[in-house]
Amino acid sequence: IDGLWDWDLRTNELYCSPRWKSMLGYGEDEMGATPDEWFTRIHRADVERVRAAIAAHLDGEAAHFECEYRMLCKDGTFRWMLARGIAVRDEEGAAARMAGSQTDVTGRKSAEERLLHEAIHDVLTGLPNRALFMDLLARSVARAKRRRGYLFGVLFLDLDRFKVINDSLGHLIGDQLLVAIAGRLATCVRPEDTVARLGGDEFTVLLDDINDMSDATRVAERIHQELDAPFRLDGHEIYTTVSI
């Protein structure tokens, strides 16, 4: 069920229906009748976009007002809202009021974000996948062409004898090992670097803005040292090495 709003542009009073208020967790008498009750609750990263969309409609640049944004609820959480509205104009064409609806679209936005995340991340390890890695690599290549002195490094990692582990201990242990290795690799790099899983037992590391080739060598050595310690998975002690 949508919440309804009616904004008198001449008196600057805003009516919000009980449903509009309850979507944010408020009761009938817990909110006033000014536009501030709306705009001060919009996420600060979204508020200018909402104001611009309203202005575009009032100035005649858009046939109607429509915008998605996050709103602060009474419990301190943000929920995604879709607002639609249209201006009522006087005989001279000036907007006298504006009315519309607000719909909670948090479920849809969450589903969209989840699908986008899954499209560019490996489902098993949560690391960036091949598609995202190749996109980030292309950006580094382009940056190297634009910026003099910019260097980046790429490490390609292939687990040794991973098939033996899968065949002898089963795919469940194999998957647990890949997740554990992903976690250790993440500790070997800086926040601005990227560890990705290309597929199977192949990982890559993109080292951003390094000083010289020895930086990449040091990271490779750090990875070898990190993977020297055994993995303890489901009662098994597993040793693995990696070719870089």
mmCIF file with all atom_site columns, N, CA and C in Angstrom, residues 61-92:
data_model
loop_
_atom_site.group_PDB
_atom_site.id
_atom_site.type_symbol
_atom_site.label_atom_id
_atom_site.label_alt_id
_atom_site.label_comp_id
_atom_site.label_asym_id
_atom_site.label_entity_id
_atom_site.label_seq_id
_atom_site.pdbx_PDB_ins_code
_atom_site.Cartn_x
_atom_site.Cartn_y
_atom_site.Cartn_z
_atom_site.occupancy
_atom_site.B_iso_or_equiv
_atom_site.pdbx_formal_charge
_atom_site.auth_seq_id
_atom_site.auth_comp_id
_atom_site.auth_asym_id
_atom_site.auth_atom_id
_atom_site.pdbx_PDB_model_num
ATOM 1  N N  . GLU A 1 61 ? 10.616 20.851 -17.115 1.00 0.00 ? 61 GLU A N  1
ATOM 2  C CA . GLU A 1 61 ? 11.591 20.050 -17.855 1.00 0.00 ? 61 GLU A CA 1
ATOM 3  C C  . GLU A 1 61 ? 11.234 18.563 -17.841 1.00 0.00 ? 61 GLU A C  1
ATOM 4  N N  . ALA A 1 62 ? 10.397 18.137 -16.899 1.00 0.00 ? 62 ALA A N  1
ATOM 5  C CA . ALA A 1 62 ? 9.968  16.741 -16.805 1.00 0.00 ? 62 ALA A CA 1
ATOM 6  C C  . ALA A 1 62 ? 8.452  16.700 -16.664 1.00 0.00 ? 62 ALA A C  1
ATOM 7  N N  . ALA A 1 63 ? 7.838  15.732 -17.307 1.00 0.00 ? 63 ALA A N  1
ATOM 8  C CA . ALA A 1 63 ? 6.375  15.648 -17.304 1.00 0.00 ? 63 ALA A CA 1
ATOM 9  C C  . ALA A 1 63 ? 5.821  15.333 -15.921 1.00 0.00 ? 63 ALA A C  1
ATOM 10 N N  . HIS A 1 64 ? 6.612  14.630 -15.104 1.00 0.00 ? 64 HIS A N  1
ATOM 11 C CA . HIS A 1 64 ? 6.189  14.317 -13.742 1.00 0.00 ? 64 HIS A CA 1
ATOM 12 C C  . HIS A 1 64 ? 7.427  14.145 -12.868 1.00 0.00 ? 64 HIS A C  1
ATOM 13 N N  . PHE A 1 65 ? 7.213  14.047 -11.584 1.00 0.00 ? 65 PHE A N  1
ATOM 14 C CA . PHE A 1 65 ? 8.301  13.816 -10.630 1.00 0.00 ? 65 PHE A CA 1
ATOM 15 C C  . PHE A 1 65 ? 8.352  12.330 -10.299 1.00 0.00 ? 65 PHE A C  1
ATOM 16 N N  . GLU A 1 66 ? 9.551  11.749 -10.383 1.00 0.00 ? 66 GLU A N  1
ATOM 17 C CA . GLU A 1 66 ? 9.754  10.347 -9.994  1.00 0.00 ? 66 GLU A CA 1
ATOM 18 C C  . GLU A 1 66 ? 11.198 10.183 -9.539  1.00 0.00 ? 66 GLU A C  1
ATOM 19 N N  . CYS A 1 67 ? 11.387 9.602  -8.364  1.00 0.00 ? 67 CYS A N  1
ATOM 20 C CA . CYS A 1 67 ? 12.746 9.469  -7.835  1.00 0.00 ? 67 CYS A CA 1
ATOM 21 C C  . CYS A 1 67 ? 12.797 8.365  -6.779  1.00 0.00 ? 67 CYS A C  1
ATOM 22 N N  . GLU A 1 68 ? 13.910 7.610  -6.762  1.00 0.00 ? 68 GLU A N  1
ATOM 23 C CA . GLU A 1 68 ? 14.156 6.610  -5.724  1.00 0.00 ? 68 GLU A CA 1
ATOM 24 C C  . GLU A 1 68 ? 15.243 7.134  -4.789  1.00 0.00 ? 68 GLU A C  1
ATOM 25 N N  . TYR A 1 69 ? 15.060 6.912  -3.501  1.00 0.00 ? 69 TYR A N  1
ATOM 26 C CA . TYR A 1 69 ? 16.002 7.438  -2.515  1.00 0.00 ? 69 TYR A CA 1
ATOM 27 C C  . TYR A 1 69 ? 15.845 6.666  -1.208  1.00 0.00 ? 69 TYR A C  1
ATOM 28 N N  . ARG A 1 70 ? 16.821 6.854  -0.331  1.00 0.00 ? 70 ARG A N  1
ATOM 29 C CA . ARG A 1 70 ? 16.772 6.215  0.987   1.00 0.00 ? 70 ARG A CA 1
ATOM 30 C C  . ARG A 1 70 ? 16.222 7.197  2.015   1.00 0.00 ? 70 ARG A C  1
ATOM 31 N N  . MET A 1 71 ? 15.380 6.663  2.924   1.00 0.00 ? 71 MET A N  1
ATOM 32 C CA . MET A 1 71 ? 14.825 7.493  3.985   1.00 0.00 ? 71 MET A CA 1
ATOM 33 C C  . MET A 1 71 ? 15.104 6.890  5.351   1.00 0.00 ? 71 MET A C  1
ATOM 34 N N  . LEU A 1 72 ? 15.404 7.780  6.293   1.00 0.00 ? 72 LEU A N  1
ATOM 35 C CA . LEU A 1 72 ? 15.693 7.364  7.663   1.00 0.00 ? 72 LEU A CA 1
ATOM 36 C C  . LEU A 1 72 ? 14.399 7.059  8.395   1.00 0.00 ? 72 LEU A C  1
ATOM 37 N N  . CYS A 1 73 ? 14.331 5.858  8.955   1.00 0.00 ? 73 CYS A N  1
ATOM 38 C CA . CYS A 1 73 ? 13.148 5.448  9.710   1.00 0.00 ? 73 CYS A CA 1
ATOM 39 C C  . CYS A 1 73 ? 13.333 5.746  11.197  1.00 0.00 ? 73 CYS A C  1
ATOM 40 N N  . LYS A 1 74 ? 12.260 5.622  11.944  1.00 0.00 ? 74 LYS A N  1
ATOM 41 C CA . LYS A 1 74 ? 12.291 5.920  13.373  1.00 0.00 ? 74 LYS A CA 1
ATOM 42 C C  . LYS A 1 74 ? 13.273 5.013  14.109  1.00 0.00 ? 74 LYS A C  1
ATOM 43 N N  . ASP A 1 75 ? 13.444 3.766  13.632  1.00 0.00 ? 75 ASP A N  1
ATOM 44 C CA . ASP A 1 75 ? 14.336 2.827  14.312  1.00 0.00 ? 75 ASP A CA 1
ATOM 45 C C  . ASP A 1 75 ? 15.809 3.017  13.930  1.00 0.00 ? 75 ASP A C  1
ATOM 46 N N  . GLY A 1 76 ? 16.112 4.045  13.127  1.00 0.00 ? 76 GLY A N  1
ATOM 47 C CA . GLY A 1 76 ? 17.497 4.344  12.774  1.00 0.00 ? 76 GLY A CA 1
ATOM 48 C C  . GLY A 1 76 ? 17.989 3.686  11.497  1.00 0.00 ? 76 GLY A C  1
ATOM 49 N N  . THR A 1 77 ? 17.156 2.868  10.865  1.00 0.00 ? 77 THR A N  1
ATOM 50 C CA . THR A 1 77 ? 17.550 2.218  9.618   1.00 0.00 ? 77 THR A CA 1
ATOM 51 C C  . THR A 1 77 ? 17.105 3.068  8.421   1.00 0.00 ? 77 THR A C  1
ATOM 52 N N  . PHE A 1 78 ? 17.718 2.784  7.284   1.00 0.00 ? 78 PHE A N  1
ATOM 53 C CA . PHE A 1 78 ? 17.304 3.445  6.051   1.00 0.00 ? 78 PHE A CA 1
ATOM 54 C C  . PHE A 1 78 ? 16.548 2.438  5.182   1.00 0.00 ? 78 PHE A C  1
ATOM 55 N N  . ARG A 1 79 ? 15.474 2.923  4.558   1.00 0.00 ? 79 ARG A N  1
ATOM 56 C CA . ARG A 1 79 ? 14.721 2.099  3.622   1.00 0.00 ? 79 ARG A CA 1
ATOM 57 C C  . ARG A 1 79 ? 14.597 2.845  2.298   1.00 0.00 ? 79 ARG A C  1
ATOM 58 N N  . TRP A 1 80 ? 14.593 2.077  1.206   1.00 0.00 ? 80 TRP A N  1
ATOM 59 C CA . TRP A 1 80 ? 14.483 2.664  -0.127  1.00 0.00 ? 80 TRP A CA 1
ATOM 60 C C  . TRP A 1 80 ? 13.025 2.998  -0.430  1.00 0.00 ? 80 TRP A C  1
ATOM 61 N N  . MET A 1 81 ? 12.799 4.210  -0.908  1.00 0.00 ? 81 MET A N  1
ATOM 62 C CA . MET A 1 81 ? 11.464 4.667  -1.272  1.00 0.00 ? 81 MET A CA 1
ATOM 63 C C  . MET A 1 81 ? 11.442 5.112  -2.735  1.00 0.00 ? 81 MET A C  1
ATOM 64 N N  . LEU A 1 82 ? 10.294 4.911  -3.364  1.00 0.00 ? 82 LEU A N  1
ATOM 65 C CA . LEU A 1 82 ? 10.040 5.442  -4.700  1.00 0.00 ? 82 LEU A CA 1
ATOM 66 C C  . LEU A 1 82 ? 8.905  6.446  -4.572  1.00 0.00 ? 82 LEU A C  1
ATOM 67 N N  . ALA A 1 83 ? 9.200  7.710  -4.908  1.00 0.00 ? 83 ALA A N  1
ATOM 68 C CA . ALA A 1 83 ? 8.166  8.747  -4.854  1.00 0.00 ? 83 ALA A CA 1
ATOM 69 C C  . ALA A 1 83 ? 7.809  9.170  -6.271  1.00 0.00 ? 83 ALA A C  1
ATOM 70 N N  . ARG A 1 84 ? 6.521  9.333  -6.484  1.00 0.00 ? 84 ARG A N  1
ATOM 71 C CA . ARG A 1 84 ? 6.011  9.851  -7.755  1.00 0.00 ? 84 ARG A CA 1
ATOM 72 C C  . ARG A 1 84 ? 5.055  10.998 -7.435  1.00 0.00 ? 84 ARG A C  1
ATOM 73 N N  . GLY A 1 85 ? 5.037  11.997 -8.311  1.00 0.00 ? 85 GLY A N  1
ATOM 74 C CA . GLY A 1 85 ? 4.127  13.108 -8.076  1.00 0.00 ? 85 GLY A CA 1
ATOM 75 C C  . GLY A 1 85 ? 3.920  13.937 -9.326  1.00 0.00 ? 85 GLY A C  1
ATOM 76 N N  . ILE A 1 86 ? 2.915  14.805 -9.258  1.00 0.00 ? 86 ILE A N  1
ATOM 77 C CA . ILE A 1 86 ? 2.627  15.696 -10.373 1.00 0.00 ? 86 ILE A CA 1
ATOM 78 C C  . ILE A 1 86 ? 2.111  17.018 -9.819  1.00 0.00 ? 86 ILE A C  1
ATOM 79 N N  . ALA A 1 87 ? 2.485  18.099 -10.488 1.00 0.00 ? 87 ALA A N  1
ATOM 80 C CA . ALA A 1 87 ? 2.101  19.427 -10.026 1.00 0.00 ? 87 ALA A CA 1
ATOM 81 C C  . ALA A 1 87 ? 0.722  19.811 -10.561 1.00 0.00 ? 87 ALA A C  1
ATOM 82 N N  . VAL A 1 88 ? 0.000  20.559 -9.734  1.00 0.00 ? 88 VAL A N  1
ATOM 83 C CA . VAL A 1 88 ? -1.274 21.160 -10.152 1.00 0.00 ? 88 VAL A CA 1
ATOM 84 C C  . VAL A 1 88 ? -0.982 22.645 -10.388 1.00 0.00 ? 88 VAL A C  1
ATOM 85 N N  . ARG A 1 89 ? -1.282 23.134 -11.593 1.00 0.00 ? 89 ARG A N  1
ATOM 86 C CA . ARG A 1 89 ? -0.901 24.498 -11.961 1.00 0.00 ? 89 ARG A CA 1
ATOM 87 C C  . ARG A 1 89 ? -2.124 25.409 -12.064 1.00 0.00 ? 89 ARG A C  1
ATOM 88 N N  . ASP A 1 90 ? -1.883 26.709 -11.837 1.00 0.00 ? 90 ASP A N  1
ATOM 89 C CA . ASP A 1 90 ? -2.975 27.682 -11.958 1.00 0.00 ? 90 ASP A CA 1
ATOM 90 C C  . ASP A 1 90 ? -3.130 28.118 -13.410 1.00 0.00 ? 90 ASP A C  1
ATOM 91 N N  . GLU A 1 91 ? -3.998 29.108 -13.639 1.00 0.00 ? 91 GLU A N  1
ATOM 92 C CA . GLU A 1 91 ? -4.287 29.538 -15.004 1.00 0.00 ? 91 GLU A CA 1
ATOM 93 C C  . GLU A 1 91 ? -3.064 30.105 -15.712 1.00 0.00 ? 91 GLU A C  1
ATOM 94 N N  . GLU A 1 92 ? -2.123 30.656 -14.939 1.00 0.00 ? 92 GLU A N  1
ATOM 95 C CA . GLU A 1 92 ? -0.903 31.206 -15.537 1.00 0.00 ? 92 GLU A CA 1
ATOM 96 C C  . GLU A 1 92 ? 0.164  30.127 -15.744 1.00 0.00 ? 92 GLU A C  1
#
